[in-house]
Every structure is written in structure tokens, then in C-alpha cells.
mmCIF file of C-alpha atoms in Angstrom:
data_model
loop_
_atom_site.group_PDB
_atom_site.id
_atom_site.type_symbol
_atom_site.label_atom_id
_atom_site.label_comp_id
_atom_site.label_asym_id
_atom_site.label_seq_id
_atom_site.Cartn_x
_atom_site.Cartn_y
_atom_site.Cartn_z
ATOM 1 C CA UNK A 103 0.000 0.000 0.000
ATOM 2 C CA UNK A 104 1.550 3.121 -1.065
ATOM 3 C CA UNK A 105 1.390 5.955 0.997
ATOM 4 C CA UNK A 106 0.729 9.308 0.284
ATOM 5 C CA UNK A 107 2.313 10.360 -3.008
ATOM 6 C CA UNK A 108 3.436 14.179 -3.632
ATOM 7 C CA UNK A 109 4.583 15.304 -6.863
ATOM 8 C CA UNK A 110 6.947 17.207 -7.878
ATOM 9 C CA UNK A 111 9.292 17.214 -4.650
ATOM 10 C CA UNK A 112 10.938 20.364 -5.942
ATOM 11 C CA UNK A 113 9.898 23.253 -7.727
ATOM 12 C CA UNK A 114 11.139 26.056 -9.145
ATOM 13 C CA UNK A 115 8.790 28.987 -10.269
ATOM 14 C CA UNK A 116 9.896 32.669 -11.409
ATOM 15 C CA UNK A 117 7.458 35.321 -9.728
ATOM 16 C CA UNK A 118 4.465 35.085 -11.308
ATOM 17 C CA UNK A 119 4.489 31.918 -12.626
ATOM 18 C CA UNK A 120 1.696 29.224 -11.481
ATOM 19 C CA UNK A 121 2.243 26.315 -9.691
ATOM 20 C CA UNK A 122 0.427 23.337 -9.036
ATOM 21 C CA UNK A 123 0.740 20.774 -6.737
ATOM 22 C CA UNK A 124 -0.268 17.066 -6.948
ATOM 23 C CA UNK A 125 -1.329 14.716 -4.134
ATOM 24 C CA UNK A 126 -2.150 11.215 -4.557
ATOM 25 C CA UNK A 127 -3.471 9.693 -1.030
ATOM 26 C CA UNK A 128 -3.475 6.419 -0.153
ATOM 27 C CA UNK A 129 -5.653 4.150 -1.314
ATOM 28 C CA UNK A 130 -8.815 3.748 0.206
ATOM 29 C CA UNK A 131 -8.517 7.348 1.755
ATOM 30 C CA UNK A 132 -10.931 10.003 0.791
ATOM 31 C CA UNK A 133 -10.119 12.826 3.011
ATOM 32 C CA UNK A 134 -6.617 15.238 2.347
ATOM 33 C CA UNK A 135 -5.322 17.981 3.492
ATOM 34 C CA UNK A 136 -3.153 20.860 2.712
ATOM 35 C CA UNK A 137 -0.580 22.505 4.865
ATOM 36 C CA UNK A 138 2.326 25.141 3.993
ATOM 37 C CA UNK A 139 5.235 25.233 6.249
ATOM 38 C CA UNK A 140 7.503 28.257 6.174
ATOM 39 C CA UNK A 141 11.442 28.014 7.099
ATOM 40 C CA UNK A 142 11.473 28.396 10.926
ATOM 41 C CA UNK A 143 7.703 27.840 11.197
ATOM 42 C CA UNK A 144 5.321 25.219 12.328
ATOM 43 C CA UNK A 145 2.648 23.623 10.141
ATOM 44 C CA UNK A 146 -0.239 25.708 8.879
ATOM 45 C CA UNK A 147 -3.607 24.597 7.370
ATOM 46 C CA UNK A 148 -4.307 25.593 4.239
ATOM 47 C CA UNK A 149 -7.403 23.643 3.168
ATOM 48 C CA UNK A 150 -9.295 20.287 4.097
ATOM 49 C CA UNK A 151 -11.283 18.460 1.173
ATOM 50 C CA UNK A 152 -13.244 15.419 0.268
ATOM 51 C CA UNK A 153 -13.619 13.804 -2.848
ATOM 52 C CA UNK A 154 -15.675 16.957 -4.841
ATOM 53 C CA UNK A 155 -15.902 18.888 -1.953
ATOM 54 C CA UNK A 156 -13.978 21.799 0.092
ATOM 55 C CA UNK A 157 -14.827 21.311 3.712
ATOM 56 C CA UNK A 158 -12.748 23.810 5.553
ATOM 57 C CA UNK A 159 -11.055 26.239 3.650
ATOM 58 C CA UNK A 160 -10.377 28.662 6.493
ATOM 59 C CA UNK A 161 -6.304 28.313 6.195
ATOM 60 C CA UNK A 162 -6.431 29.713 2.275
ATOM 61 C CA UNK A 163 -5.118 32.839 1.092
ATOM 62 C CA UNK A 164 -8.111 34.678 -0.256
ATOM 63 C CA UNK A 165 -6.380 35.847 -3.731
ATOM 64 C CA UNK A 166 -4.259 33.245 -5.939
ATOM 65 C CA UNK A 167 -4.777 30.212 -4.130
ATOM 66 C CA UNK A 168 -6.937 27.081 -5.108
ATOM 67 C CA UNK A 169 -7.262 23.564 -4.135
ATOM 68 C CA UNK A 170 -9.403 20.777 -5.494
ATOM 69 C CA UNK A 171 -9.814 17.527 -4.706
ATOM 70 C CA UNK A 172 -11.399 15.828 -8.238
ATOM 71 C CA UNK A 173 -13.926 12.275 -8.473
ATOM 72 C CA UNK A 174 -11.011 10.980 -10.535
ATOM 73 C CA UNK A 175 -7.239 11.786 -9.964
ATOM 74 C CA UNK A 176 -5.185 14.047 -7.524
ATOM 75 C CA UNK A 177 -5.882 16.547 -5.669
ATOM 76 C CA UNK A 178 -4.392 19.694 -6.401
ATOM 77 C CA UNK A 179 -3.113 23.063 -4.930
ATOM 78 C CA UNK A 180 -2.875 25.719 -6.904
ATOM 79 C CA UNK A 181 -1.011 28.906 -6.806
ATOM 80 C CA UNK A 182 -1.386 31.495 -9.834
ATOM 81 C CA UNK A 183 0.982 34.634 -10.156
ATOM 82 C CA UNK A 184 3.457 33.629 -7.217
ATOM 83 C CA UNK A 185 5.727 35.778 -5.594
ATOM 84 C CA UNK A 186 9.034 35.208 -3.196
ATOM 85 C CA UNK A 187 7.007 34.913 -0.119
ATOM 86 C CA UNK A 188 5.179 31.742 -1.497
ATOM 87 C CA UNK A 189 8.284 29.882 -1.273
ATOM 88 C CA UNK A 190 7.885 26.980 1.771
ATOM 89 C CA UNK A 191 6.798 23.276 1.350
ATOM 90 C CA UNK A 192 3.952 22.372 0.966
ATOM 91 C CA UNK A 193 2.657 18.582 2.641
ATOM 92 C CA UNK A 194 -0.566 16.757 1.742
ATOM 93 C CA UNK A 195 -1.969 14.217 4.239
ATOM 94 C CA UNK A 196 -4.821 11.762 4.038
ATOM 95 C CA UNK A 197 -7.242 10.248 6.432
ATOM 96 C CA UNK A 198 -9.767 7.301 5.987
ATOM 97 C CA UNK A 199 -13.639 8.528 6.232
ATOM 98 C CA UNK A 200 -13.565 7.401 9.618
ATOM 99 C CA UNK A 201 -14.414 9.710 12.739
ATOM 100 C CA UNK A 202 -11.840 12.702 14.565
ATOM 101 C CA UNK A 203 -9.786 10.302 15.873
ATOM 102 C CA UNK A 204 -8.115 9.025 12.957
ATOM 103 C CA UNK A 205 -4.739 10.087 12.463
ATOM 104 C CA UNK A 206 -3.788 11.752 8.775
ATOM 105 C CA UNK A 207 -0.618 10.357 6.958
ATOM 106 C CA UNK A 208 1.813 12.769 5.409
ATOM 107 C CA UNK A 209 3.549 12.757 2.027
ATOM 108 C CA UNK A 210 6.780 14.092 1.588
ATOM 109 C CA UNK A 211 6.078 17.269 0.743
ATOM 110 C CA UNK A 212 6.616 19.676 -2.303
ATOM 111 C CA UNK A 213 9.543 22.134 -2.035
ATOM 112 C CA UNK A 214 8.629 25.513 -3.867
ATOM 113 C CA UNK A 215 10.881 27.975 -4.763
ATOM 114 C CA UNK A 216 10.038 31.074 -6.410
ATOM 115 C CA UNK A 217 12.921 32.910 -7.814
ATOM 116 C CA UNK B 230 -9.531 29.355 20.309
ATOM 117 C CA UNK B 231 -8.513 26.099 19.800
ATOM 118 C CA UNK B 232 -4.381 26.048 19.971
ATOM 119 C CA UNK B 233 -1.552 24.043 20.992
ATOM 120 C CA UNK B 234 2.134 25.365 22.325
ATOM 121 C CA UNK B 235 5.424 23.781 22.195
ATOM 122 C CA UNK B 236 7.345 25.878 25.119
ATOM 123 C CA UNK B 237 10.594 24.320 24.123
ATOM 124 C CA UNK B 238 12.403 25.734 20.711
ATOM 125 C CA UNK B 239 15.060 23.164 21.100
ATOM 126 C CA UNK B 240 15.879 20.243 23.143
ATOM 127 C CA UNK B 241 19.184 18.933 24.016
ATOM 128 C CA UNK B 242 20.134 15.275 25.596
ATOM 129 C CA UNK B 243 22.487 13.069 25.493
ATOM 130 C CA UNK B 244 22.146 9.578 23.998
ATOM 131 C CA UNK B 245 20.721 7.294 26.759
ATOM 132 C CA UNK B 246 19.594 9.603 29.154
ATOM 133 C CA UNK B 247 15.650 9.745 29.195
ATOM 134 C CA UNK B 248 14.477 12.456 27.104
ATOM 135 C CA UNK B 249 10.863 14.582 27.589
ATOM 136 C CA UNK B 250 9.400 17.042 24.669
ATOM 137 C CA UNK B 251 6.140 19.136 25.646
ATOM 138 C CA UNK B 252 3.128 20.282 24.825
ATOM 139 C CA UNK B 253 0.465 21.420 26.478
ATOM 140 C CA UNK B 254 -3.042 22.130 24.646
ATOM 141 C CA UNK B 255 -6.257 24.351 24.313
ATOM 142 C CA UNK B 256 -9.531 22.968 23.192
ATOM 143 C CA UNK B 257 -12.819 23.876 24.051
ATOM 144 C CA UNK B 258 -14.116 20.542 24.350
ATOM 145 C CA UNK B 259 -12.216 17.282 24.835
ATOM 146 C CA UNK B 260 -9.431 16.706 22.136
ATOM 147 C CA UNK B 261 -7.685 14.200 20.372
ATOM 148 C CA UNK B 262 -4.138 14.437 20.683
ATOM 149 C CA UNK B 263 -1.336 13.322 18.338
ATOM 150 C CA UNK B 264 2.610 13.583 17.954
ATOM 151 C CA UNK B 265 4.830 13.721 15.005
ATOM 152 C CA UNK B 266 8.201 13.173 13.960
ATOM 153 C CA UNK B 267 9.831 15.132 11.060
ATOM 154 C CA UNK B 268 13.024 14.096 9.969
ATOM 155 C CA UNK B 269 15.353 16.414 7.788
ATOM 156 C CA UNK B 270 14.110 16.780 4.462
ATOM 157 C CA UNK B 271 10.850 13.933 4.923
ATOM 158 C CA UNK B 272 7.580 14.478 5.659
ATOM 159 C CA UNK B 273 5.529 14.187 9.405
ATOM 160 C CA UNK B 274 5.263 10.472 10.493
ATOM 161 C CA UNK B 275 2.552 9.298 12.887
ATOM 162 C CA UNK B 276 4.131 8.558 16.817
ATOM 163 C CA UNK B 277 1.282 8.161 18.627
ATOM 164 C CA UNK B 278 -2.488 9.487 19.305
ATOM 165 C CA UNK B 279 -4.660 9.850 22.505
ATOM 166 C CA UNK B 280 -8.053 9.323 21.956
ATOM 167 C CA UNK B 281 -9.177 8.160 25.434
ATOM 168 C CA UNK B 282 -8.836 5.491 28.288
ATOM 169 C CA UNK B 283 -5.478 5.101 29.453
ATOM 170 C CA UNK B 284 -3.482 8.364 30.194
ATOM 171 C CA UNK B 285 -0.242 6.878 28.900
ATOM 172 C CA UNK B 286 -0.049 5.867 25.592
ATOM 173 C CA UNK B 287 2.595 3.905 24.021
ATOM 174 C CA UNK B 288 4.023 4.736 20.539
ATOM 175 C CA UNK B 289 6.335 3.935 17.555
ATOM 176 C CA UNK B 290 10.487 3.694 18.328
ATOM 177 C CA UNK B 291 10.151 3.261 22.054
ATOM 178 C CA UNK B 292 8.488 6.733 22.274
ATOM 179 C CA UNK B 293 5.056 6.938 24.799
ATOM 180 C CA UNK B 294 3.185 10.174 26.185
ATOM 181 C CA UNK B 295 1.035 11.332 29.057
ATOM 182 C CA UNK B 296 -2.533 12.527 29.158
ATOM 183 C CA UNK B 297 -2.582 14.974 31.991
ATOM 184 C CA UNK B 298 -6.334 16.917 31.486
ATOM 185 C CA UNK B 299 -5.673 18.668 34.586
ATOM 186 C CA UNK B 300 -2.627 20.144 33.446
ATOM 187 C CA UNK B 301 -4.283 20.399 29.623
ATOM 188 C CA UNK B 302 -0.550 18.784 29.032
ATOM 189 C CA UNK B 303 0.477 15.588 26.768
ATOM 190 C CA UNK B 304 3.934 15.288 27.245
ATOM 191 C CA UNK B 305 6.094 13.043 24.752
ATOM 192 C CA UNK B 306 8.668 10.807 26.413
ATOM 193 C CA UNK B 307 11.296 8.313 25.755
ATOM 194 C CA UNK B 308 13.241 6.379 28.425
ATOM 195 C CA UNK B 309 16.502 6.274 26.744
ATOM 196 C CA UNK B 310 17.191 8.822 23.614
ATOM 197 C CA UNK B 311 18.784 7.411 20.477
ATOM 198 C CA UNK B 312 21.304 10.077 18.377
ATOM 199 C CA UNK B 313 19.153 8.601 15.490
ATOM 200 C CA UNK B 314 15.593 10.405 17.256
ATOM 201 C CA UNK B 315 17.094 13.728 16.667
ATOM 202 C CA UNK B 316 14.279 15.339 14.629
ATOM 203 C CA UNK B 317 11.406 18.150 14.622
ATOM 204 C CA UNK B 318 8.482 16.573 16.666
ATOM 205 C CA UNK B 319 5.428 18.479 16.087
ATOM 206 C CA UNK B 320 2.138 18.026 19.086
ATOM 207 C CA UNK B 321 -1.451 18.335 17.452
ATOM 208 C CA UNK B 322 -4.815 18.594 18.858
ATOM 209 C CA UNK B 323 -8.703 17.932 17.479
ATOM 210 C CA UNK B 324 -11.468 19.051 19.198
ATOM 211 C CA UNK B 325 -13.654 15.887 19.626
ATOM 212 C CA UNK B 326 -16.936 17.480 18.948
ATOM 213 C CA UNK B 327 -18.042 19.188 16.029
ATOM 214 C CA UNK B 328 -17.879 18.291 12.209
ATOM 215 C CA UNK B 329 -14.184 19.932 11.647
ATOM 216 C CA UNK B 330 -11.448 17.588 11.899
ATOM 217 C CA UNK B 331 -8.466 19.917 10.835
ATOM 218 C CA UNK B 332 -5.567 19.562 13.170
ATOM 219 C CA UNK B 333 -4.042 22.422 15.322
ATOM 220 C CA UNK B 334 -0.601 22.251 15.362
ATOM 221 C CA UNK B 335 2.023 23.406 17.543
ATOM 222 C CA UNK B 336 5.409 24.863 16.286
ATOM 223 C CA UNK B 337 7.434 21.858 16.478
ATOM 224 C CA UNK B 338 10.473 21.176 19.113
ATOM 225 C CA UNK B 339 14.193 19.981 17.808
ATOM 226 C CA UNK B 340 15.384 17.740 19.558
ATOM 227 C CA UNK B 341 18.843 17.113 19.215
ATOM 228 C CA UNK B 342 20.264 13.666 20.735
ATOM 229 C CA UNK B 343 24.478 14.238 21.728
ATOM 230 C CA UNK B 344 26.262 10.977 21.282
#
């Protein structure tokens, strides 16, 4: 059972660019999660999401940022026009449609670097 | 307002001698609380959860924590450190009620293990 797949590991995007970022959780999971951690920073939510649906998007920015989590294939973060202070990684993690208790499992993250 | 703190930036021991990491919560309800390991470069890996029962629970690589609800604490400890569990250990909370199962996180604690 594969765990939670992040792809790419590294990227590099000049200002303004757009970046998206995959997540592939593990199988049989149907809950992710986005969260951005800065350098010298703890972990922030960005966005929680079901298969379809955005549950709790409270951790967003309001402007350039999307996230979707599609019926078919990843889910994906989106960031349109970035700028230096977008740089951080970014970690998916997935839970089972079970109740609060359930812990989420992490992928390895997605390094962005906007240059 | 739900939050969790990590008091300790950085923790030092050396390798054998029993090693503690805190974290002390703030939910208004009764949480769910879970530790993490980071290791350089990786993404967070599951150590251990409290859901209920037992105030000490036992985790992955030796590592267990403490309940305390009158202290709003859950304390992650290890009887004898290994050089190889120095890492970024992040403490999370849930509230148990409500619909919203995004995590609160605290900043994360270094902990460096001296050989």
C-alpha cells in the first residue's frame, strides 16, 4: 500500500508563474489535506477536502490560491501569479472517512521555490 | 480558540539519558491528541495518538506520552534517547466534537540527541 504520493518534490517557479501541486493519497482514503510550512515555522492549514468537496477552507489565502480535490485523480493546490514569499513546502496528508480520531498520513512534501 | 504550544524551541540530551518534549493544549471541548516526527528533508510520520482510556499511551520507536487533562498537558517521552531520534516533533490537537477535523498544530520542538 503506497502511501501518500506528492509530486513534484521540488519546484522552481519565477514570480508570477503558477504552480500546481499534486497529491495522490493512499488508497482507500478520501479525506486530504493541505498545509504550507515556512522556514522556521510550524505547520499551517491551508485547506481540508473530500472527494468533490472543500470542507474547511479557512487556512487559504483569499487571492491566488486554489485547491481541489477531483472524483477521478489528484488533488491539487494551486497557486497562480506567485511571488518570493510563497516559497515553503507544501505537505498533503490523508485520512480514511472514519471519525476525529483518525490520524492523517503525510507525504513528503513539495519544495517551492520562487525565484 | 482552539491552539496548541510547544514551550521548548530546542531540546538537548544526550544519547541514553531519558528524554521529555512538551506540549500542552487548548480545546474547548475534549481533544484528540497526536505527535509527530519530522526528519530532515521527509515528511511528518505518525508517533502516537490519545483518543481516550489510558493516560499513557505507548508509541512507535520506544516513544510513549502522558494525558494529563488537569494540566491540559500531553507530554512526549522516551526512556533512553537514540542520536538517530534527533528530529522536529510536532504536538497536534482535534477538538472531539463538532464536524471539523483539521488539526491544530504546535510549532514543532528539535530535539537534538548528543552521542
Amino acid at each position: 500500500n503506497a502511501g501518500v504520493m506528492q509530486n513534484p518534490r521540488h519546484l522552481v517557479r519565477r514570480r508570477g508563474q503558477e504552480a500546481r501541486l499534486r497529491c495522490s493519497p493512499m488508497k482507500g482514503h478520501s479525506h486530504v489535506y493541505w498545509y504550507r510550512q515556512l522556514p522556521e515555522e510550524g505547520l499551517k492549514f491551508m485547506v481540508y477536502l473530500q472527494k468533490e468537496n472543500i470542507i474547511d477552507e479557512s487556512g487559504m489565502p483569499k487571492e491566488r490560491f486554489s485547491a481541489e480535490f477531483p472524483k477521478e485523480g489528484p488533488s491539487i493546490l494551486r497557486i497562480q501569479q506567485v511571488v518570493r514569499g510563497d516559497s515553503a513546502a507544501y505537505f498533503c496528508a490523508s485520512s480514511t472517512l472514519q471519525g476525529a480520531d483518525t490520524e492523517a498520513f503525510f507525504g513528503q512534501g513539495t519544495r517551492l521555490t520562487v525565484v | 480558540a482552539q491552539s496548541v504550544a510547544q514551550p521548548e524551541d530546542q531540546v538537548n540530551v544526550a544519547e541514553g539519558n531519558p528524554l521529555t518534549v512538551k506540549c500542552t493544549y487548548s480545546v474547548s471541548g475534549n481533544p484528540y491528541l497526536f505527535w509527530y516526527v519530522q526528519y530532515p528533508n521527509r515528511g511528518l510520520q505518525f508517533l502516537l495518538k490519545y483518543i481516550t482510556g489510558d493516560n499513557l499511551v505507548k508509541g512507535s520507536y520506544g516513544f510513549e506520552a502522558e494525558f494529563n487533562k488537569s494540566q491540559t498537558s500531553f507530554h512526549l517521552k522516551k526512556p533512553s534517547a537514540l542520536v538517530s531520534d534527533s528530529a522536529l516533533y510536532f504536538c497536534a490537537v482535534r477538538d472531539k466534537g463538532g464536524n471539523n477535523r483539521k488539526l491544530i498544530w504546535g510549532l514543532g520542538t528539535s530535539l537534538a540527541v548528543n552521542p
